[in-house]
Amino acid sequence: GYTLNLTVDMPQARNTSGGSPQAPATIYLGDTGQTFGLDSWGTIGANWGRARLWLRYNNSDLTGGTASDWSSTTSAENKTRSSGLFNQTGTWYWGMQLDYGSPYGENFGYKAANTRWTDMAWDGTNATLTVTVSALNNPSDQTATAASASQINLGWTRGTSGTAKDTVIFRSTSSTPPTLSGGTTYSQGSTYSGYYCVYKGSGTSHNDSASLSAGTQYYYFFYSVNSDYYSSSVSANATTWTTPTVSTTSAN
């Protein structure tokens, strides 16, 4: 027996400036703090939305992914959020979720590319917005040169993946490279499964004189490192000098 006149506001979204979705052009293994965003417009009951980012590796169902924290409520049209860690290479799906406060809810999501303003909806599944996470570039120009019976001098060019990355180097008498575990910290001066960590840092040269034996061939394996995630390896080797044997004779 009652008649109600209702007006429903619906938030809308589109690609940033009507172009491509706002996402980093290039992301590398181990990157963090990458900026994602969307153009959003519209209020519900005079409330402006706040945003959070959803990410999921190799699966378009964002409900099984990881969400960032919520941003502060803002009346700005463009809303951005920073990502967490990218710990696997390949395709990642993403979307932005908006919250308009009680009683309007937080179930408004942007997860498909639109060049025009489009009403937002949220079911969590079938995101079509993607980014590709690339492997780290290897170090290059690596050299190992024996300087004495107890020292080998190393040189290399840092791998550049977005920016120049730190380098970690392992040593062995075996030509087989170590298998590094992503997310594991390796420290200079420590031994892991028989491989000695010769160096870790942002330099491009290092003189290795840590317990080397004369006349021995050593193999060095160079990796780029980003947030404790690693490139594949490149190698160089050298043989320390042989200590000369001096013989003497006595004169009668």
PDB file of C-alpha atoms in Angstrom:
ATOM      1  CA  GLY A   1       0.000   0.000   0.000  1.00  0.00           C
ATOM      2  CA  TYR A   2       3.019   2.317  -0.163  1.00  0.00           C
ATOM      3  CA  THR A   3       4.602   3.978  -3.197  1.00  0.00           C
ATOM      4  CA  LEU A   4       8.350   4.670  -3.089  1.00  0.00           C
ATOM      5  CA  ASN A   5      10.254   6.873  -5.519  1.00  0.00           C
ATOM      6  CA  LEU A   6      13.899   5.739  -5.642  1.00  0.00           C
ATOM      7  CA  THR A   7      16.984   6.993  -7.451  1.00  0.00           C
ATOM      8  CA  VAL A   8      19.910   4.577  -7.634  1.00  0.00           C
ATOM      9  CA  ASP A   9      23.398   5.909  -8.240  1.00  0.00           C
ATOM     10  CA  MET A  10      25.765   3.481  -9.947  1.00  0.00           C
ATOM     11  CA  PRO A  11      29.575   3.913  -9.964  1.00  0.00           C
ATOM     12  CA  GLN A  12      31.158   3.837 -13.379  1.00  0.00           C
ATOM     13  CA  ALA A  13      34.658   3.085 -14.624  1.00  0.00           C
ATOM     14  CA  ARG A  14      36.763   3.059 -17.758  1.00  0.00           C
ATOM     15  CA  ASN A  15      40.363   2.649 -18.851  1.00  0.00           C
ATOM     16  CA  THR A  16      42.636   5.451 -17.706  1.00  0.00           C
ATOM     17  CA  SER A  17      41.924   8.503 -19.904  1.00  0.00           C
ATOM     18  CA  GLY A  18      39.955   6.249 -22.212  1.00  0.00           C
ATOM     19  CA  GLY A  19      43.127   4.370 -23.222  1.00  0.00           C
ATOM     20  CA  SER A  20      44.866   1.286 -21.933  1.00  0.00           C
ATOM     21  CA  PRO A  21      44.229   0.107 -18.371  1.00  0.00           C
ATOM     22  CA  GLN A  22      46.623   1.755 -15.961  1.00  0.00           C
ATOM     23  CA  ALA A  23      49.144  -0.957 -15.161  1.00  0.00           C
ATOM     24  CA  PRO A  24      52.957  -1.109 -15.331  1.00  0.00           C
ATOM     25  CA  ALA A  25      54.251  -1.644 -18.844  1.00  0.00           C
ATOM     26  CA  THR A  26      56.919  -4.068 -17.632  1.00  0.00           C
ATOM     27  CA  ILE A  27      57.082  -6.034 -14.393  1.00  0.00           C
ATOM     28  CA  TYR A  28      59.967  -8.305 -13.371  1.00  0.00           C
ATOM     29  CA  LEU A  29      60.192 -11.209 -10.965  1.00  0.00           C
ATOM     30  CA  GLY A  30      60.622  -9.847  -7.448  1.00  0.00           C
ATOM     31  CA  ASP A  31      59.170  -6.406  -8.196  1.00  0.00           C
ATOM     32  CA  THR A  32      56.999  -4.794  -5.519  1.00  0.00           C
ATOM     33  CA  GLY A  33      55.088  -1.542  -5.173  1.00  0.00           C
ATOM     34  CA  GLN A  34      53.912  -1.407  -8.800  1.00  0.00           C
ATOM     35  CA  THR A  35      51.109   1.132  -9.398  1.00  0.00           C
ATOM     36  CA  PHE A  36      47.727   0.034 -10.779  1.00  0.00           C
ATOM     37  CA  GLY A  37      44.675   2.227 -11.221  1.00  0.00           C
ATOM     38  CA  LEU A  38      41.423   3.061 -12.965  1.00  0.00           C
ATOM     39  CA  ASP A  39      39.325   6.015 -13.923  1.00  0.00           C
ATOM     40  CA  SER A  40      36.257   5.846 -11.697  1.00  0.00           C
ATOM     41  CA  TRP A  41      33.387   8.240 -11.303  1.00  0.00           C
ATOM     42  CA  GLY A  42      30.127   8.302  -9.442  1.00  0.00           C
ATOM     43  CA  THR A  43      28.804   8.543  -5.936  1.00  0.00           C
ATOM     44  CA  ILE A  44      26.311   6.452  -4.054  1.00  0.00           C
ATOM     45  CA  GLY A  45      24.297   8.450  -1.588  1.00  0.00           C
ATOM     46  CA  ALA A  46      26.899  11.243  -1.921  1.00  0.00           C
ATOM     47  CA  ASN A  47      29.670   8.817  -0.863  1.00  0.00           C
ATOM     48  CA  TRP A  48      32.883   8.602  -2.866  1.00  0.00           C
ATOM     49  CA  GLY A  49      34.449   5.182  -3.170  1.00  0.00           C
ATOM     50  CA  ARG A  50      37.782   3.965  -1.897  1.00  0.00           C
ATOM     51  CA  ALA A  51      39.785   1.385  -3.859  1.00  0.00           C
ATOM     52  CA  ARG A  52      41.842  -1.759  -3.427  1.00  0.00           C
ATOM     53  CA  LEU A  53      43.775  -3.912  -5.885  1.00  0.00           C
ATOM     54  CA  TRP A  54      43.222  -7.629  -6.502  1.00  0.00           C
ATOM     55  CA  LEU A  55      45.950  -9.798  -8.047  1.00  0.00           C
ATOM     56  CA  ARG A  56      46.075 -13.471  -8.916  1.00  0.00           C
ATOM     57  CA  TYR A  57      48.683 -15.526 -10.724  1.00  0.00           C
ATOM     58  CA  ASN A  58      47.549 -17.533 -13.759  1.00  0.00           C
ATOM     59  CA  ASN A  59      43.848 -17.552 -12.814  1.00  0.00           C
ATOM     60  CA  SER A  60      41.102 -15.061 -13.723  1.00  0.00           C
ATOM     61  CA  ASP A  61      38.999 -15.784 -10.640  1.00  0.00           C
ATOM     62  CA  LEU A  62      40.098 -12.911  -8.432  1.00  0.00           C
ATOM     63  CA  THR A  63      38.241 -14.217  -5.368  1.00  0.00           C
ATOM     64  CA  GLY A  64      41.125 -16.661  -4.872  1.00  0.00           C
ATOM     65  CA  GLY A  65      43.720 -13.920  -5.263  1.00  0.00           C
ATOM     66  CA  THR A  66      45.286 -11.398  -2.925  1.00  0.00           C
ATOM     67  CA  ALA A  67      43.837  -7.971  -2.185  1.00  0.00           C
ATOM     68  CA  SER A  68      45.730  -4.863  -1.115  1.00  0.00           C
ATOM     69  CA  ASP A  69      44.541  -2.737   1.780  1.00  0.00           C
ATOM     70  CA  TRP A  70      41.879  -0.102   1.126  1.00  0.00           C
ATOM     71  CA  SER A  71      42.873   3.388   0.060  1.00  0.00           C
ATOM     72  CA  SER A  72      41.424   6.441   1.757  1.00  0.00           C
ATOM     73  CA  THR A  73      38.086   7.648   0.433  1.00  0.00           C
ATOM     74  CA  THR A  74      38.725  10.270  -2.224  1.00  0.00           C
ATOM     75  CA  SER A  75      36.715  12.370  -4.635  1.00  0.00           C
ATOM     76  CA  ALA A  76      39.495  12.169  -7.228  1.00  0.00           C
ATOM     77  CA  GLU A  77      38.473  10.538 -10.464  1.00  0.00           C
ATOM     78  CA  ASN A  78      41.593   8.405 -10.864  1.00  0.00           C
ATOM     79  CA  LYS A  79      42.234   5.897  -8.085  1.00  0.00           C
ATOM     80  CA  THR A  80      45.512   4.018  -7.713  1.00  0.00           C
ATOM     81  CA  ARG A  81      46.886   1.262  -5.493  1.00  0.00           C
ATOM     82  CA  SER A  82      50.341  -0.278  -5.149  1.00  0.00           C
ATOM     83  CA  SER A  83      50.944  -3.991  -5.598  1.00  0.00           C
ATOM     84  CA  GLY A  84      52.615  -6.487  -3.329  1.00  0.00           C
ATOM     85  CA  LEU A  85      55.361  -8.884  -4.438  1.00  0.00           C
ATOM     86  CA  PHE A  86      55.368 -10.570  -7.847  1.00  0.00           C
ATOM     87  CA  ASN A  87      56.860 -13.966  -6.990  1.00  0.00           C
ATOM     88  CA  GLN A  88      56.238 -15.909 -10.204  1.00  0.00           C
ATOM     89  CA  THR A  89      56.832 -15.219 -13.869  1.00  0.00           C
ATOM     90  CA  GLY A  90      53.970 -15.398 -16.363  1.00  0.00           C
ATOM     91  CA  THR A  91      50.441 -14.003 -16.555  1.00  0.00           C
ATOM     92  CA  TRP A  92      48.831 -12.238 -13.602  1.00  0.00           C
ATOM     93  CA  TYR A  93      45.177 -11.141 -13.567  1.00  0.00           C
ATOM     94  CA  TRP A  94      44.137  -7.956 -11.819  1.00  0.00           C
ATOM     95  CA  GLY A  95      41.148  -5.822 -10.951  1.00  0.00           C
ATOM     96  CA  MET A  96      40.217  -2.842  -8.802  1.00  0.00           C
ATOM     97  CA  GLN A  97      37.428  -3.046  -6.212  1.00  0.00           C
ATOM     98  CA  LEU A  98      35.526  -0.020  -4.876  1.00  0.00           C
ATOM     99  CA  ASP A  99      33.848   0.425  -1.502  1.00  0.00           C
ATOM    100  CA  TYR A 100      31.189   3.091  -0.950  1.00  0.00           C
ATOM    101  CA  GLY A 101      30.589   2.480   2.727  1.00  0.00           C
ATOM    102  CA  SER A 102      27.581   1.237   4.660  1.00  0.00           C
ATOM    103  CA  PRO A 103      24.939   0.475   3.534  1.00  0.00           C
ATOM    104  CA  TYR A 104      26.090   0.697  -0.069  1.00  0.00           C
ATOM    105  CA  GLY A 105      28.655  -2.067   0.001  1.00  0.00           C
ATOM    106  CA  GLU A 106      32.062  -2.788  -1.469  1.00  0.00           C
ATOM    107  CA  ASN A 107      31.031  -5.101  -4.266  1.00  0.00           C
ATOM    108  CA  PHE A 108      31.859  -2.860  -7.213  1.00  0.00           C
ATOM    109  CA  GLY A 109      34.764  -3.994  -9.334  1.00  0.00           C
ATOM    110  CA  TYR A 110      36.719  -3.022 -12.414  1.00  0.00           C
ATOM    111  CA  LYS A 111      38.183  -6.116 -14.078  1.00  0.00           C
ATOM    112  CA  ALA A 112      37.621  -5.717 -17.823  1.00  0.00           C
ATOM    113  CA  ALA A 113      38.907  -3.154 -20.310  1.00  0.00           C
ATOM    114  CA  ASN A 114      36.352  -0.514 -21.288  1.00  0.00           C
ATOM    115  CA  THR A 115      37.082   2.582 -23.362  1.00  0.00           C
ATOM    116  CA  ARG A 116      33.766   4.210 -22.408  1.00  0.00           C
ATOM    117  CA  TRP A 117      32.210   4.782 -19.024  1.00  0.00           C
ATOM    118  CA  THR A 118      30.574   1.523 -17.969  1.00  0.00           C
ATOM    119  CA  ASP A 119      28.530   0.623 -14.901  1.00  0.00           C
ATOM    120  CA  MET A 120      30.642  -1.331 -12.423  1.00  0.00           C
ATOM    121  CA  ALA A 121      29.696  -4.776 -11.181  1.00  0.00           C
ATOM    122  CA  TRP A 122      31.468  -7.400  -9.100  1.00  0.00           C
ATOM    123  CA  ASP A 123      31.331 -11.146  -9.277  1.00  0.00           C
ATOM    124  CA  GLY A 124      35.040 -11.711  -8.697  1.00  0.00           C
ATOM    125  CA  THR A 125      35.474 -14.018 -11.649  1.00  0.00           C
ATOM    126  CA  ASN A 126      36.654 -13.818 -15.241  1.00  0.00           C
ATOM    127  CA  ALA A 127      38.970 -10.834 -14.978  1.00  0.00           C
ATOM    128  CA  THR A 128      40.365  -9.978 -18.390  1.00  0.00           C
ATOM    129  CA  LEU A 129      42.895  -7.356 -17.258  1.00  0.00           C
ATOM    130  CA  THR A 130      46.367  -8.947 -17.300  1.00  0.00           C
ATOM    131  CA  VAL A 131      50.024  -8.107 -16.873  1.00  0.00           C
ATOM    132  CA  THR A 132      53.045 -10.256 -17.696  1.00  0.00           C
ATOM    133  CA  VAL A 133      55.810 -10.767 -15.152  1.00  0.00           C
ATOM    134  CA  SER A 134      59.155 -11.319 -16.882  1.00  0.00           C
ATOM    135  CA  ALA A 135      62.221 -13.215 -15.704  1.00  0.00           C
ATOM    136  CA  LEU A 136      65.155 -11.185 -14.421  1.00  0.00           C
ATOM    137  CA  ASN A 137      67.897 -10.439 -16.926  1.00  0.00           C
ATOM    138  CA  ASN A 138      71.157 -12.262 -16.235  1.00  0.00           C
ATOM    139  CA  PRO A 139      74.415 -10.481 -15.453  1.00  0.00           C
ATOM    140  CA  SER A 140      76.702 -10.319 -18.487  1.00  0.00           C
ATOM    141  CA  ASP A 141      80.355  -9.894 -19.518  1.00  0.00           C
ATOM    142  CA  GLN A 142      81.378 -12.090 -16.603  1.00  0.00           C
ATOM    143  CA  THR A 143      85.087 -12.851 -16.190  1.00  0.00           C
ATOM    144  CA  ALA A 144      87.266 -14.823 -13.783  1.00  0.00           C
ATOM    145  CA  THR A 145      91.041 -14.269 -13.880  1.00  0.00           C
ATOM    146  CA  ALA A 146      93.615 -15.916 -11.657  1.00  0.00           C
ATOM    147  CA  ALA A 147      95.830 -13.346  -9.930  1.00  0.00           C
ATOM    148  CA  SER A 148      97.941 -15.688  -7.809  1.00  0.00           C
ATOM    149  CA  ALA A 149      97.907 -19.135  -6.208  1.00  0.00           C
ATOM    150  CA  SER A 150      95.306 -17.853  -3.740  1.00  0.00           C
ATOM    151  CA  GLN A 151      93.262 -15.167  -5.548  1.00  0.00           C
ATOM    152  CA  ILE A 152      90.870 -14.966  -8.522  1.00  0.00           C
ATOM    153  CA  ASN A 153      89.572 -11.600  -9.714  1.00  0.00           C
ATOM    154  CA  LEU A 154      85.948 -11.388 -10.909  1.00  0.00           C
ATOM    155  CA  GLY A 155      84.218  -8.833 -13.112  1.00  0.00           C
ATOM    156  CA  TRP A 156      80.710  -8.524 -14.589  1.00  0.00           C
ATOM    157  CA  THR A 157      77.977  -6.189 -15.838  1.00  0.00           C
ATOM    158  CA  ARG A 158      74.869  -6.019 -13.660  1.00  0.00           C
ATOM    159  CA  GLY A 159      71.653  -7.370 -15.170  1.00  0.00           C
ATOM    160  CA  THR A 160      69.189  -4.564 -15.962  1.00  0.00           C
ATOM    161  CA  SER A 161      65.508  -5.414 -15.471  1.00  0.00           C
ATOM    162  CA  GLY A 162      63.761  -2.059 -15.212  1.00  0.00           C
ATOM    163  CA  THR A 163      66.785  -0.869 -13.219  1.00  0.00           C
ATOM    164  CA  ALA A 164      70.182  -2.450 -12.602  1.00  0.00           C
ATOM    165  CA  LYS A 165      69.795  -5.330 -10.167  1.00  0.00           C
ATOM    166  CA  ASP A 166      72.166  -6.560  -7.467  1.00  0.00           C
ATOM    167  CA  THR A 167      74.361  -9.576  -8.193  1.00  0.00           C
ATOM    168  CA  VAL A 168      74.981 -12.711  -6.135  1.00  0.00           C
ATOM    169  CA  ILE A 169      77.887 -15.038  -7.003  1.00  0.00           C
ATOM    170  CA  PHE A 170      78.539 -18.624  -5.923  1.00  0.00           C
ATOM    171  CA  ARG A 171      81.752 -20.656  -6.216  1.00  0.00           C
ATOM    172  CA  SER A 172      82.349 -24.376  -6.638  1.00  0.00           C
ATOM    173  CA  THR A 173      84.874 -26.830  -7.995  1.00  0.00           C
ATOM    174  CA  SER A 174      81.937 -28.363  -9.886  1.00  0.00           C
ATOM    175  CA  SER A 175      80.757 -27.017 -13.250  1.00  0.00           C
ATOM    176  CA  THR A 176      77.113 -27.615 -12.250  1.00  0.00           C
ATOM    177  CA  PRO A 177      75.348 -24.409 -11.096  1.00  0.00           C
ATOM    178  CA  PRO A 178      73.438 -24.331  -7.811  1.00  0.00           C
ATOM    179  CA  THR A 179      69.638 -24.322  -7.778  1.00  0.00           C
ATOM    180  CA  LEU A 180      68.482 -21.221  -5.920  1.00  0.00           C
ATOM    181  CA  SER A 181      65.107 -20.979  -4.164  1.00  0.00           C
ATOM    182  CA  GLY A 182      63.052 -17.835  -4.748  1.00  0.00           C
ATOM    183  CA  GLY A 183      62.318 -16.005  -1.530  1.00  0.00           C
ATOM    184  CA  THR A 184      65.457 -17.362   0.164  1.00  0.00           C
ATOM    185  CA  THR A 185      68.176 -14.969   1.335  1.00  0.00           C
ATOM    186  CA  TYR A 186      71.753 -16.022   0.530  1.00  0.00           C
ATOM    187  CA  SER A 187      74.503 -14.214   2.423  1.00  0.00           C
ATOM    188  CA  GLN A 188      78.049 -13.481   1.328  1.00  0.00           C
ATOM    189  CA  GLY A 189      80.561 -15.656   3.171  1.00  0.00           C
ATOM    190  CA  SER A 190      78.171 -18.556   3.773  1.00  0.00           C
ATOM    191  CA  THR A 191      78.049 -22.021   2.211  1.00  0.00           C
ATOM    192  CA  TYR A 192      74.836 -23.558   0.810  1.00  0.00           C
ATOM    193  CA  SER A 193      74.722 -27.215  -0.280  1.00  0.00           C
ATOM    194  CA  GLY A 194      78.439 -27.130  -1.030  1.00  0.00           C
ATOM    195  CA  TYR A 195      78.389 -23.810  -2.913  1.00  0.00           C
ATOM    196  CA  TYR A 196      80.200 -20.869  -1.332  1.00  0.00           C
ATOM    197  CA  CYS A 197      78.557 -17.436  -1.660  1.00  0.00           C
ATOM    198  CA  VAL A 198      81.468 -15.301  -2.823  1.00  0.00           C
ATOM    199  CA  TYR A 199      79.662 -11.986  -3.276  1.00  0.00           C
ATOM    200  CA  LYS A 200      76.312 -10.232  -2.960  1.00  0.00           C
ATOM    201  CA  GLY A 201      75.823  -6.545  -3.714  1.00  0.00           C
ATOM    202  CA  SER A 202      75.599  -3.774  -6.284  1.00  0.00           C
ATOM    203  CA  GLY A 203      79.209  -3.744  -7.496  1.00  0.00           C
ATOM    204  CA  THR A 204      80.725  -4.963 -10.765  1.00  0.00           C
ATOM    205  CA  SER A 205      83.963  -6.526  -9.526  1.00  0.00           C
ATOM    206  CA  HIS A 206      85.258  -8.607  -6.636  1.00  0.00           C
ATOM    207  CA  ASN A 207      88.573 -10.203  -5.707  1.00  0.00           C
ATOM    208  CA  ASP A 208      88.010 -13.706  -4.323  1.00  0.00           C
ATOM    209  CA  SER A 209      90.713 -14.839  -1.925  1.00  0.00           C
ATOM    210  CA  ALA A 210      88.578 -16.846   0.490  1.00  0.00           C
ATOM    211  CA  SER A 211      90.312 -20.163   1.161  1.00  0.00           C
ATOM    212  CA  LEU A 212      91.434 -20.889  -2.398  1.00  0.00           C
ATOM    213  CA  SER A 213      93.882 -23.704  -3.090  1.00  0.00           C
ATOM    214  CA  ALA A 214      96.790 -23.463  -5.492  1.00  0.00           C
ATOM    215  CA  GLY A 215      96.459 -25.106  -8.886  1.00  0.00           C
ATOM    216  CA  THR A 216      92.700 -25.609  -8.561  1.00  0.00           C
ATOM    217  CA  GLN A 217      89.979 -24.804 -11.099  1.00  0.00           C
ATOM    218  CA  TYR A 218      87.040 -22.853  -9.666  1.00  0.00           C
ATOM    219  CA  TYR A 219      83.690 -22.183 -11.290  1.00  0.00           C
ATOM    220  CA  TYR A 220      81.717 -18.994 -10.543  1.00  0.00           C
ATOM    221  CA  PHE A 221      77.964 -18.647 -11.075  1.00  0.00           C
ATOM    222  CA  PHE A 222      76.488 -15.145 -11.374  1.00  0.00           C
ATOM    223  CA  TYR A 223      72.804 -14.326 -10.712  1.00  0.00           C
ATOM    224  CA  SER A 224      70.732 -11.136 -10.704  1.00  0.00           C
ATOM    225  CA  VAL A 225      68.716 -10.766  -7.484  1.00  0.00           C
ATOM    226  CA  ASN A 226      65.528  -8.779  -6.822  1.00  0.00           C
ATOM    227  CA  SER A 227      63.730  -9.053  -3.461  1.00  0.00           C
ATOM    228  CA  ASP A 228      65.416 -12.456  -2.936  1.00  0.00           C
ATOM    229  CA  TYR A 229      64.225 -13.767  -6.314  1.00  0.00           C
ATOM    230  CA  TYR A 230      66.821 -14.761  -8.898  1.00  0.00           C
ATOM    231  CA  SER A 231      67.648 -14.888 -12.591  1.00  0.00           C
ATOM    232  CA  SER A 232      69.104 -17.936 -14.269  1.00  0.00           C
ATOM    233  CA  SER A 233      72.900 -18.105 -14.046  1.00  0.00           C
ATOM    234  CA  VAL A 234      75.895 -17.278 -16.206  1.00  0.00           C
ATOM    235  CA  SER A 235      79.336 -18.639 -15.364  1.00  0.00           C
ATOM    236  CA  ALA A 236      83.069 -18.097 -15.639  1.00  0.00           C
ATOM    237  CA  ASN A 237      86.005 -20.144 -14.384  1.00  0.00           C
ATOM    238  CA  ALA A 238      89.697 -19.835 -13.663  1.00  0.00           C
ATOM    239  CA  THR A 239      92.518 -21.919 -12.231  1.00  0.00           C
ATOM    240  CA  THR A 240      94.687 -20.562  -9.448  1.00  0.00           C
ATOM    241  CA  TRP A 241      98.422 -20.504 -10.052  1.00  0.00           C
ATOM    242  CA  THR A 242     100.451 -23.546  -9.114  1.00  0.00           C
ATOM    243  CA  THR A 243     102.897 -22.973  -6.286  1.00  0.00           C
ATOM    244  CA  PRO A 244     106.357 -23.654  -7.721  1.00  0.00           C
ATOM    245  CA  THR A 245     108.435 -26.407  -6.209  1.00  0.00           C
ATOM    246  CA  VAL A 246     111.941 -25.321  -5.349  1.00  0.00           C
ATOM    247  CA  SER A 247     114.596 -28.025  -5.078  1.00  0.00           C
ATOM    248  CA  THR A 248     118.045 -27.491  -3.688  1.00  0.00           C
ATOM    249  CA  THR A 249     121.270 -29.447  -3.874  1.00  0.00           C
ATOM    250  CA  SER A 250     124.139 -29.223  -1.492  1.00  0.00           C
ATOM    251  CA  ALA A 251     127.688 -28.912  -2.692  1.00  0.00           C
ATOM    252  CA  ASN A 252     130.277 -31.225  -1.246  1.00  0.00           C
TER     253      ASN A 252
END
